[in-house]
Amino acid sequence: MDQNELRELENRCIQEQPPACAAACPVHLDARAVMAEVARGDFTAAAKILKKSIPFPGIISRICDHPCQQRCKRGQAGDPIQVGALERACVTNPGRRPPVQVLPARGKQVAILGSGLSSLTAAFDLGRKGYEVFIIEPGQNLGRHLESLYNGVLLQEVLQAELAVFSQMRVQSRLGQKIAPDILAALAESFQAVYVGLDAGLPGHWDFQPPPDPLTLATGRPGVFVGGGQQADGSWSPVMQSAQGRQAATSMDRYVQN
């Protein structure tokens, strides 16, 4: 095999695959592209990539468990690139966020229970798709459970700045609402679809029988979806919670459209 044939085979067999770091990221952030901009000293360009890929870069970059870093090829020759720390540096002074592109109103209403990371991501994606979204939260402010979990890391001003993006969408908040598992039947009647965020610190025992479908996150109750829970090993992964919120939003959109 000559060199040209070898290069052709390499391009077809290897180079079509995504980088290991991007493949390991549940939200498919191109960490390599972010790191390339950081290496050039252009943190503004790196922050733009973050904003295009993830719904709340100022939140996720501060608390992400960065599975991409564990798959960094540089780790085979020493320490991996500190992706998590560099992403946090990118969002320290992120600059102005560009306007979000929102589709025309669909005339459909969905309910999101809690304001954990999975719930906020589902609300963001459904809001962009033109849905009227109602976030039902037992606390007095959105993200209150995130703020308590990551005290000192997620400051109130950071949360407010990130969640201000909802003002560009048809997303409303119903704060201080009593939430318990027995309200699901009524909500399923009132809304086209309902999402329950298990990472939102909701009161009560949310036992879904049978377990949610792993692909669609649909429960046994029509129109009700759930996500953001613990991983198989019992750990909590912020970036996986965000990914499941996005997964649920896609399923809810498909469900509403039959």
PDB file of C-alpha atoms in Angstrom:
ATOM      1  CA  MET A   1       0.000   0.000   0.000  1.00  0.00           C
ATOM      2  CA  ASP A   2       1.526   3.334  -1.063  1.00  0.00           C
ATOM      3  CA  GLN A   3       1.399   6.533   0.954  1.00  0.00           C
ATOM      4  CA  ASN A   4      -1.546   7.982  -0.958  1.00  0.00           C
ATOM      5  CA  GLU A   5      -3.647   4.874  -0.363  1.00  0.00           C
ATOM      6  CA  LEU A   6      -2.657   4.885   3.300  1.00  0.00           C
ATOM      7  CA  ARG A   7      -3.682   8.511   3.741  1.00  0.00           C
ATOM      8  CA  GLU A   8      -6.990   7.896   1.955  1.00  0.00           C
ATOM      9  CA  LEU A   9      -7.713   4.956   4.247  1.00  0.00           C
ATOM     10  CA  GLU A  10      -6.770   6.984   7.318  1.00  0.00           C
ATOM     11  CA  ASN A  11      -9.040   9.865   6.329  1.00  0.00           C
ATOM     12  CA  ARG A  12     -11.949   7.513   5.727  1.00  0.00           C
ATOM     13  CA  CYS A  13     -11.460   5.252   8.749  1.00  0.00           C
ATOM     14  CA  ILE A  14     -10.107   7.549  11.460  1.00  0.00           C
ATOM     15  CA  GLN A  15     -10.548  11.226  10.713  1.00  0.00           C
ATOM     16  CA  GLU A  16     -14.310  10.966  10.246  1.00  0.00           C
ATOM     17  CA  GLN A  17     -14.652  10.128  13.935  1.00  0.00           C
ATOM     18  CA  PRO A  18     -15.223  12.951  16.456  1.00  0.00           C
ATOM     19  CA  PRO A  19     -12.477  13.723  18.969  1.00  0.00           C
ATOM     20  CA  ALA A  20     -12.625  11.534  22.056  1.00  0.00           C
ATOM     21  CA  CYS A  21     -13.326  14.556  24.256  1.00  0.00           C
ATOM     22  CA  ALA A  22     -16.321  15.670  22.167  1.00  0.00           C
ATOM     23  CA  ALA A  23     -17.643  12.109  21.962  1.00  0.00           C
ATOM     24  CA  ALA A  24     -17.542  11.863  25.764  1.00  0.00           C
ATOM     25  CA  CYS A  25     -19.537  15.072  26.256  1.00  0.00           C
ATOM     26  CA  PRO A  26     -23.287  14.392  26.706  1.00  0.00           C
ATOM     27  CA  VAL A  27     -24.138  17.779  25.145  1.00  0.00           C
ATOM     28  CA  HIS A  28     -21.560  17.329  22.347  1.00  0.00           C
ATOM     29  CA  LEU A  29     -19.509  20.421  23.105  1.00  0.00           C
ATOM     30  CA  ASP A  30     -16.483  20.623  20.834  1.00  0.00           C
ATOM     31  CA  ALA A  31     -13.963  20.940  23.657  1.00  0.00           C
ATOM     32  CA  ARG A  32     -11.070  20.754  21.199  1.00  0.00           C
ATOM     33  CA  ALA A  33     -12.304  23.870  19.384  1.00  0.00           C
ATOM     34  CA  VAL A  34     -12.727  25.683  22.699  1.00  0.00           C
ATOM     35  CA  MET A  35      -9.207  24.745  23.775  1.00  0.00           C
ATOM     36  CA  ALA A  36      -7.792  25.842  20.405  1.00  0.00           C
ATOM     37  CA  GLU A  37      -9.173  29.353  20.938  1.00  0.00           C
ATOM     38  CA  VAL A  38      -7.874  29.401  24.510  1.00  0.00           C
ATOM     39  CA  ALA A  39      -4.425  28.376  23.256  1.00  0.00           C
ATOM     40  CA  ARG A  40      -4.514  31.407  20.949  1.00  0.00           C
ATOM     41  CA  GLY A  41      -5.426  33.565  23.919  1.00  0.00           C
ATOM     42  CA  ASP A  42      -8.850  34.380  22.460  1.00  0.00           C
ATOM     43  CA  PHE A  43     -11.146  33.676  25.401  1.00  0.00           C
ATOM     44  CA  THR A  44     -13.948  35.667  23.759  1.00  0.00           C
ATOM     45  CA  ALA A  45     -13.996  33.314  20.756  1.00  0.00           C
ATOM     46  CA  ALA A  46     -13.886  30.327  23.101  1.00  0.00           C
ATOM     47  CA  ALA A  47     -16.866  31.703  25.027  1.00  0.00           C
ATOM     48  CA  LYS A  48     -18.796  32.075  21.749  1.00  0.00           C
ATOM     49  CA  ILE A  49     -18.367  28.353  21.062  1.00  0.00           C
ATOM     50  CA  LEU A  50     -19.672  27.582  24.542  1.00  0.00           C
ATOM     51  CA  LYS A  51     -22.712  29.812  23.989  1.00  0.00           C
ATOM     52  CA  LYS A  52     -23.560  28.090  20.712  1.00  0.00           C
ATOM     53  CA  SER A  53     -23.351  24.600  22.172  1.00  0.00           C
ATOM     54  CA  ILE A  54     -24.860  24.759  25.650  1.00  0.00           C
ATOM     55  CA  PRO A  55     -27.947  26.607  26.913  1.00  0.00           C
ATOM     56  CA  PHE A  56     -26.489  28.168  30.064  1.00  0.00           C
ATOM     57  CA  PRO A  57     -22.706  28.417  29.609  1.00  0.00           C
ATOM     58  CA  GLY A  58     -22.236  30.530  32.731  1.00  0.00           C
ATOM     59  CA  ILE A  59     -23.910  27.841  34.842  1.00  0.00           C
ATOM     60  CA  ILE A  60     -22.758  24.621  33.214  1.00  0.00           C
ATOM     61  CA  SER A  61     -19.137  25.686  32.765  1.00  0.00           C
ATOM     62  CA  ARG A  62     -18.885  26.466  36.472  1.00  0.00           C
ATOM     63  CA  ILE A  63     -20.293  23.154  37.753  1.00  0.00           C
ATOM     64  CA  CYS A  64     -19.651  20.665  34.936  1.00  0.00           C
ATOM     65  CA  ASP A  65     -18.058  17.361  35.924  1.00  0.00           C
ATOM     66  CA  HIS A  66     -16.246  17.504  32.534  1.00  0.00           C
ATOM     67  CA  PRO A  67     -16.215  13.862  31.336  1.00  0.00           C
ATOM     68  CA  CYS A  68     -14.383  15.218  28.273  1.00  0.00           C
ATOM     69  CA  GLN A  69     -11.319  15.837  30.424  1.00  0.00           C
ATOM     70  CA  GLN A  70     -11.210  12.194  31.448  1.00  0.00           C
ATOM     71  CA  ARG A  71     -10.993  11.227  27.764  1.00  0.00           C
ATOM     72  CA  CYS A  72      -8.393  13.837  26.808  1.00  0.00           C
ATOM     73  CA  LYS A  73      -5.681  12.183  24.686  1.00  0.00           C
ATOM     74  CA  ARG A  74      -3.084  14.399  26.352  1.00  0.00           C
ATOM     75  CA  GLY A  75      -3.650  12.367  29.510  1.00  0.00           C
ATOM     76  CA  GLN A  76      -1.862   9.439  27.893  1.00  0.00           C
ATOM     77  CA  ALA A  77       1.362  11.442  27.993  1.00  0.00           C
ATOM     78  CA  GLY A  78       0.948  13.039  31.412  1.00  0.00           C
ATOM     79  CA  ASP A  79      -1.825  15.247  32.748  1.00  0.00           C
ATOM     80  CA  PRO A  80      -4.919  15.904  30.605  1.00  0.00           C
ATOM     81  CA  ILE A  81      -5.760  19.437  29.540  1.00  0.00           C
ATOM     82  CA  GLN A  82      -7.679  21.094  32.371  1.00  0.00           C
ATOM     83  CA  VAL A  83     -10.805  21.614  30.304  1.00  0.00           C
ATOM     84  CA  GLY A  84     -13.047  22.370  33.259  1.00  0.00           C
ATOM     85  CA  ALA A  85     -10.849  25.113  34.680  1.00  0.00           C
ATOM     86  CA  LEU A  86     -10.307  26.710  31.268  1.00  0.00           C
ATOM     87  CA  GLU A  87     -14.048  26.720  30.505  1.00  0.00           C
ATOM     88  CA  ARG A  88     -14.665  28.443  33.831  1.00  0.00           C
ATOM     89  CA  ALA A  89     -12.098  31.048  32.837  1.00  0.00           C
ATOM     90  CA  CYS A  90     -13.957  31.607  29.569  1.00  0.00           C
ATOM     91  CA  VAL A  91     -17.237  32.465  31.319  1.00  0.00           C
ATOM     92  CA  THR A  92     -15.737  34.720  33.994  1.00  0.00           C
ATOM     93  CA  ASN A  93     -16.125  37.714  31.675  1.00  0.00           C
ATOM     94  CA  PRO A  94     -18.329  36.261  28.937  1.00  0.00           C
ATOM     95  CA  GLY A  95     -19.433  39.476  27.245  1.00  0.00           C
ATOM     96  CA  ARG A  96     -22.854  40.040  25.761  1.00  0.00           C
ATOM     97  CA  ARG A  97     -24.859  37.002  24.766  1.00  0.00           C
ATOM     98  CA  PRO A  98     -26.254  37.148  21.213  1.00  0.00           C
ATOM     99  CA  PRO A  99     -30.061  37.063  20.827  1.00  0.00           C
ATOM    100  CA  VAL A 100     -31.627  33.607  20.851  1.00  0.00           C
ATOM    101  CA  GLN A 101     -33.370  32.521  17.678  1.00  0.00           C
ATOM    102  CA  VAL A 102     -36.944  31.614  18.659  1.00  0.00           C
ATOM    103  CA  LEU A 103     -39.435  29.922  16.345  1.00  0.00           C
ATOM    104  CA  PRO A 104     -42.944  31.372  15.893  1.00  0.00           C
ATOM    105  CA  ALA A 105     -45.524  30.546  18.547  1.00  0.00           C
ATOM    106  CA  ARG A 106     -46.960  27.044  18.272  1.00  0.00           C
ATOM    107  CA  GLY A 107     -50.013  27.671  20.405  1.00  0.00           C
ATOM    108  CA  LYS A 108     -49.045  24.774  22.669  1.00  0.00           C
ATOM    109  CA  GLN A 109     -48.365  24.857  26.399  1.00  0.00           C
ATOM    110  CA  VAL A 110     -45.975  22.645  28.367  1.00  0.00           C
ATOM    111  CA  ALA A 111     -45.218  22.467  32.077  1.00  0.00           C
ATOM    112  CA  ILE A 112     -41.774  22.046  33.607  1.00  0.00           C
ATOM    113  CA  LEU A 113     -41.610  20.974  37.258  1.00  0.00           C
ATOM    114  CA  GLY A 114     -38.701  22.366  39.231  1.00  0.00           C
ATOM    115  CA  SER A 115     -35.809  24.518  38.106  1.00  0.00           C
ATOM    116  CA  GLY A 116     -32.854  22.192  38.333  1.00  0.00           C
ATOM    117  CA  LEU A 117     -30.439  22.042  35.419  1.00  0.00           C
ATOM    118  CA  SER A 118     -32.423  19.438  33.468  1.00  0.00           C
ATOM    119  CA  SER A 119     -35.658  21.405  33.898  1.00  0.00           C
ATOM    120  CA  LEU A 120     -34.047  24.683  32.858  1.00  0.00           C
ATOM    121  CA  THR A 121     -32.524  23.051  29.785  1.00  0.00           C
ATOM    122  CA  ALA A 122     -35.860  21.519  28.781  1.00  0.00           C
ATOM    123  CA  ALA A 123     -37.534  24.912  29.217  1.00  0.00           C
ATOM    124  CA  PHE A 124     -34.829  26.593  27.129  1.00  0.00           C
ATOM    125  CA  ASP A 125     -35.101  24.140  24.234  1.00  0.00           C
ATOM    126  CA  LEU A 126     -38.904  24.086  24.205  1.00  0.00           C
ATOM    127  CA  GLY A 127     -39.017  27.877  24.466  1.00  0.00           C
ATOM    128  CA  ARG A 128     -36.788  28.153  21.406  1.00  0.00           C
ATOM    129  CA  LYS A 129     -39.112  25.791  19.553  1.00  0.00           C
ATOM    130  CA  GLY A 130     -42.016  28.202  20.044  1.00  0.00           C
ATOM    131  CA  TYR A 131     -43.801  26.560  22.956  1.00  0.00           C
ATOM    132  CA  GLU A 132     -45.367  28.502  25.798  1.00  0.00           C
ATOM    133  CA  VAL A 133     -43.483  27.121  28.775  1.00  0.00           C
ATOM    134  CA  PHE A 134     -44.509  27.296  32.414  1.00  0.00           C
ATOM    135  CA  ILE A 135     -41.787  26.529  34.955  1.00  0.00           C
ATOM    136  CA  ILE A 136     -43.477  25.504  38.206  1.00  0.00           C
ATOM    137  CA  GLU A 137     -41.104  25.970  41.121  1.00  0.00           C
ATOM    138  CA  PRO A 138     -41.798  25.525  44.867  1.00  0.00           C
ATOM    139  CA  GLY A 139     -39.128  28.062  45.827  1.00  0.00           C
ATOM    140  CA  GLN A 140     -39.166  31.819  45.470  1.00  0.00           C
ATOM    141  CA  ASN A 141     -36.632  32.020  42.650  1.00  0.00           C
ATOM    142  CA  LEU A 142     -35.553  29.920  39.681  1.00  0.00           C
ATOM    143  CA  GLY A 143     -32.439  27.844  40.210  1.00  0.00           C
ATOM    144  CA  ARG A 144     -32.776  27.929  44.011  1.00  0.00           C
ATOM    145  CA  HIS A 145     -31.758  24.244  44.299  1.00  0.00           C
ATOM    146  CA  LEU A 146     -28.732  24.791  42.061  1.00  0.00           C
ATOM    147  CA  GLU A 147     -27.706  27.761  44.165  1.00  0.00           C
ATOM    148  CA  SER A 148     -27.897  25.701  47.359  1.00  0.00           C
ATOM    149  CA  LEU A 149     -26.016  22.756  45.856  1.00  0.00           C
ATOM    150  CA  TYR A 150     -23.195  24.888  44.490  1.00  0.00           C
ATOM    151  CA  ASN A 151     -23.049  27.541  47.177  1.00  0.00           C
ATOM    152  CA  GLY A 152     -20.183  29.927  46.522  1.00  0.00           C
ATOM    153  CA  VAL A 153     -19.787  28.721  42.935  1.00  0.00           C
ATOM    154  CA  LEU A 154     -23.135  29.751  41.493  1.00  0.00           C
ATOM    155  CA  LEU A 155     -23.867  33.218  42.802  1.00  0.00           C
ATOM    156  CA  GLN A 156     -27.323  34.744  42.516  1.00  0.00           C
ATOM    157  CA  GLU A 157     -26.097  37.352  40.022  1.00  0.00           C
ATOM    158  CA  VAL A 158     -24.719  34.584  37.786  1.00  0.00           C
ATOM    159  CA  LEU A 159     -28.027  32.717  37.847  1.00  0.00           C
ATOM    160  CA  GLN A 160     -30.019  35.861  37.135  1.00  0.00           C
ATOM    161  CA  ALA A 161     -27.774  36.806  34.223  1.00  0.00           C
ATOM    162  CA  GLU A 162     -28.014  33.352  32.684  1.00  0.00           C
ATOM    163  CA  LEU A 163     -31.751  32.890  33.200  1.00  0.00           C
ATOM    164  CA  ALA A 164     -32.510  36.323  31.748  1.00  0.00           C
ATOM    165  CA  VAL A 165     -32.469  34.541  28.384  1.00  0.00           C
ATOM    166  CA  PHE A 166     -36.011  33.353  29.159  1.00  0.00           C
ATOM    167  CA  SER A 167     -37.222  36.920  28.638  1.00  0.00           C
ATOM    168  CA  GLN A 168     -36.573  36.395  24.913  1.00  0.00           C
ATOM    169  CA  MET A 169     -38.954  33.415  24.858  1.00  0.00           C
ATOM    170  CA  ARG A 170     -42.484  32.514  25.905  1.00  0.00           C
ATOM    171  CA  VAL A 171     -41.264  31.157  29.225  1.00  0.00           C
ATOM    172  CA  GLN A 172     -43.093  32.037  32.422  1.00  0.00           C
ATOM    173  CA  SER A 173     -42.348  31.168  36.045  1.00  0.00           C
ATOM    174  CA  ARG A 174     -44.861  30.122  38.658  1.00  0.00           C
ATOM    175  CA  LEU A 175     -42.947  30.463  41.906  1.00  0.00           C
ATOM    176  CA  GLY A 176     -43.909  29.353  45.388  1.00  0.00           C
ATOM    177  CA  GLN A 177     -46.155  26.597  44.057  1.00  0.00           C
ATOM    178  CA  LYS A 178     -47.000  23.469  45.996  1.00  0.00           C
ATOM    179  CA  ILE A 179     -45.640  20.494  44.053  1.00  0.00           C
ATOM    180  CA  ALA A 180     -46.293  16.851  44.837  1.00  0.00           C
ATOM    181  CA  PRO A 181     -46.571  13.684  42.738  1.00  0.00           C
ATOM    182  CA  ASP A 182     -50.366  13.710  42.977  1.00  0.00           C
ATOM    183  CA  ILE A 183     -50.624  16.807  40.772  1.00  0.00           C
ATOM    184  CA  LEU A 184     -49.356  14.995  37.667  1.00  0.00           C
ATOM    185  CA  ALA A 185     -52.811  13.856  36.557  1.00  0.00           C
ATOM    186  CA  ALA A 186     -54.188  17.412  36.652  1.00  0.00           C
ATOM    187  CA  LEU A 187     -51.147  18.846  34.901  1.00  0.00           C
ATOM    188  CA  ALA A 188     -51.321  16.213  32.154  1.00  0.00           C
ATOM    189  CA  GLU A 189     -54.900  17.323  31.516  1.00  0.00           C
ATOM    190  CA  SER A 190     -54.034  21.040  31.441  1.00  0.00           C
ATOM    191  CA  PHE A 191     -50.834  20.929  29.368  1.00  0.00           C
ATOM    192  CA  GLN A 192     -49.829  19.206  26.146  1.00  0.00           C
ATOM    193  CA  ALA A 193     -46.777  17.702  27.903  1.00  0.00           C
ATOM    194  CA  VAL A 194     -45.173  17.772  31.371  1.00  0.00           C
ATOM    195  CA  TYR A 195     -41.554  17.354  32.453  1.00  0.00           C
ATOM    196  CA  VAL A 196     -40.457  16.378  35.973  1.00  0.00           C
ATOM    197  CA  GLY A 197     -36.869  17.288  36.862  1.00  0.00           C
ATOM    198  CA  LEU A 198     -35.565  14.824  39.412  1.00  0.00           C
ATOM    199  CA  ASP A 199     -32.535  17.055  40.000  1.00  0.00           C
ATOM    200  CA  ALA A 200     -34.687  19.972  41.149  1.00  0.00           C
ATOM    201  CA  GLY A 201     -35.017  18.973  44.805  1.00  0.00           C
ATOM    202  CA  LEU A 202     -38.773  18.545  44.523  1.00  0.00           C
ATOM    203  CA  PRO A 203     -40.623  17.405  47.652  1.00  0.00           C
ATOM    204  CA  GLY A 204     -42.315  14.017  47.789  1.00  0.00           C
ATOM    205  CA  HIS A 205     -41.480  10.577  46.434  1.00  0.00           C
ATOM    206  CA  TRP A 206     -41.521  10.602  42.644  1.00  0.00           C
ATOM    207  CA  ASP A 207     -41.756   6.912  41.856  1.00  0.00           C
ATOM    208  CA  PHE A 208     -42.416   6.272  38.186  1.00  0.00           C
ATOM    209  CA  GLN A 209     -43.648   2.774  37.454  1.00  0.00           C
ATOM    210  CA  PRO A 210     -42.729   1.397  35.042  1.00  0.00           C
ATOM    211  CA  PRO A 211     -39.347   3.198  34.801  1.00  0.00           C
ATOM    212  CA  PRO A 212     -39.079   5.914  32.156  1.00  0.00           C
ATOM    213  CA  ASP A 213     -38.128   4.825  28.672  1.00  0.00           C
ATOM    214  CA  PRO A 214     -34.332   5.344  28.438  1.00  0.00           C
ATOM    215  CA  LEU A 215     -34.576   6.713  24.899  1.00  0.00           C
ATOM    216  CA  THR A 216     -37.557   9.066  25.153  1.00  0.00           C
ATOM    217  CA  LEU A 217     -37.682   9.586  28.959  1.00  0.00           C
ATOM    218  CA  ALA A 218     -41.442   9.041  28.711  1.00  0.00           C
ATOM    219  CA  THR A 219     -43.214   7.634  31.773  1.00  0.00           C
ATOM    220  CA  GLY A 220     -46.167   5.278  31.914  1.00  0.00           C
ATOM    221  CA  ARG A 221     -48.475   8.310  32.088  1.00  0.00           C
ATOM    222  CA  PRO A 222     -49.104   9.748  28.585  1.00  0.00           C
ATOM    223  CA  GLY A 223     -47.527  13.142  28.092  1.00  0.00           C
ATOM    224  CA  VAL A 224     -45.380  13.000  31.238  1.00  0.00           C
ATOM    225  CA  PHE A 225     -41.577  12.836  30.921  1.00  0.00           C
ATOM    226  CA  VAL A 226     -38.882  12.636  33.566  1.00  0.00           C
ATOM    227  CA  GLY A 227     -35.108  13.072  33.714  1.00  0.00           C
ATOM    228  CA  GLY A 228     -32.163  14.479  35.597  1.00  0.00           C
ATOM    229  CA  GLY A 229     -31.838  11.627  38.060  1.00  0.00           C
ATOM    230  CA  GLN A 230     -28.803   9.809  39.359  1.00  0.00           C
ATOM    231  CA  GLN A 231     -26.540   7.842  37.052  1.00  0.00           C
ATOM    232  CA  ALA A 232     -26.218   4.075  37.253  1.00  0.00           C
ATOM    233  CA  ASP A 233     -23.350   4.367  39.734  1.00  0.00           C
ATOM    234  CA  GLY A 234     -25.409   6.597  42.014  1.00  0.00           C
ATOM    235  CA  SER A 235     -23.564   9.813  41.148  1.00  0.00           C
ATOM    236  CA  TRP A 236     -25.014  13.108  39.945  1.00  0.00           C
ATOM    237  CA  SER A 237     -23.645  14.594  36.724  1.00  0.00           C
ATOM    238  CA  PRO A 238     -24.575  18.214  35.930  1.00  0.00           C
ATOM    239  CA  VAL A 239     -23.732  17.888  32.246  1.00  0.00           C
ATOM    240  CA  MET A 240     -25.775  14.670  32.017  1.00  0.00           C
ATOM    241  CA  GLN A 241     -28.684  16.437  33.701  1.00  0.00           C
ATOM    242  CA  SER A 242     -28.541  19.124  31.021  1.00  0.00           C
ATOM    243  CA  ALA A 243     -28.322  16.461  28.308  1.00  0.00           C
ATOM    244  CA  GLN A 244     -31.394  14.682  29.682  1.00  0.00           C
ATOM    245  CA  GLY A 245     -33.319  17.959  29.742  1.00  0.00           C
ATOM    246  CA  ARG A 246     -32.488  18.368  26.066  1.00  0.00           C
ATOM    247  CA  GLN A 247     -33.411  14.747  25.370  1.00  0.00           C
ATOM    248  CA  ALA A 248     -36.762  15.194  27.106  1.00  0.00           C
ATOM    249  CA  ALA A 249     -37.492  18.426  25.208  1.00  0.00           C
ATOM    250  CA  THR A 250     -36.970  16.616  21.909  1.00  0.00           C
ATOM    251  CA  SER A 251     -39.283  13.803  23.002  1.00  0.00           C
ATOM    252  CA  MET A 252     -41.937  16.206  24.248  1.00  0.00           C
ATOM    253  CA  ASP A 253     -41.867  18.096  20.954  1.00  0.00           C
ATOM    254  CA  ARG A 254     -42.324  14.847  19.029  1.00  0.00           C
ATOM    255  CA  TYR A 255     -45.075  13.702  21.372  1.00  0.00           C
ATOM    256  CA  VAL A 256     -47.042  16.940  20.978  1.00  0.00           C
ATOM    257  CA  GLN A 257     -46.711  16.679  17.194  1.00  0.00           C
ATOM    258  CA  ASN A 258     -47.954  13.072  17.290  1.00  0.00           C
TER     259      ASN A 258
END
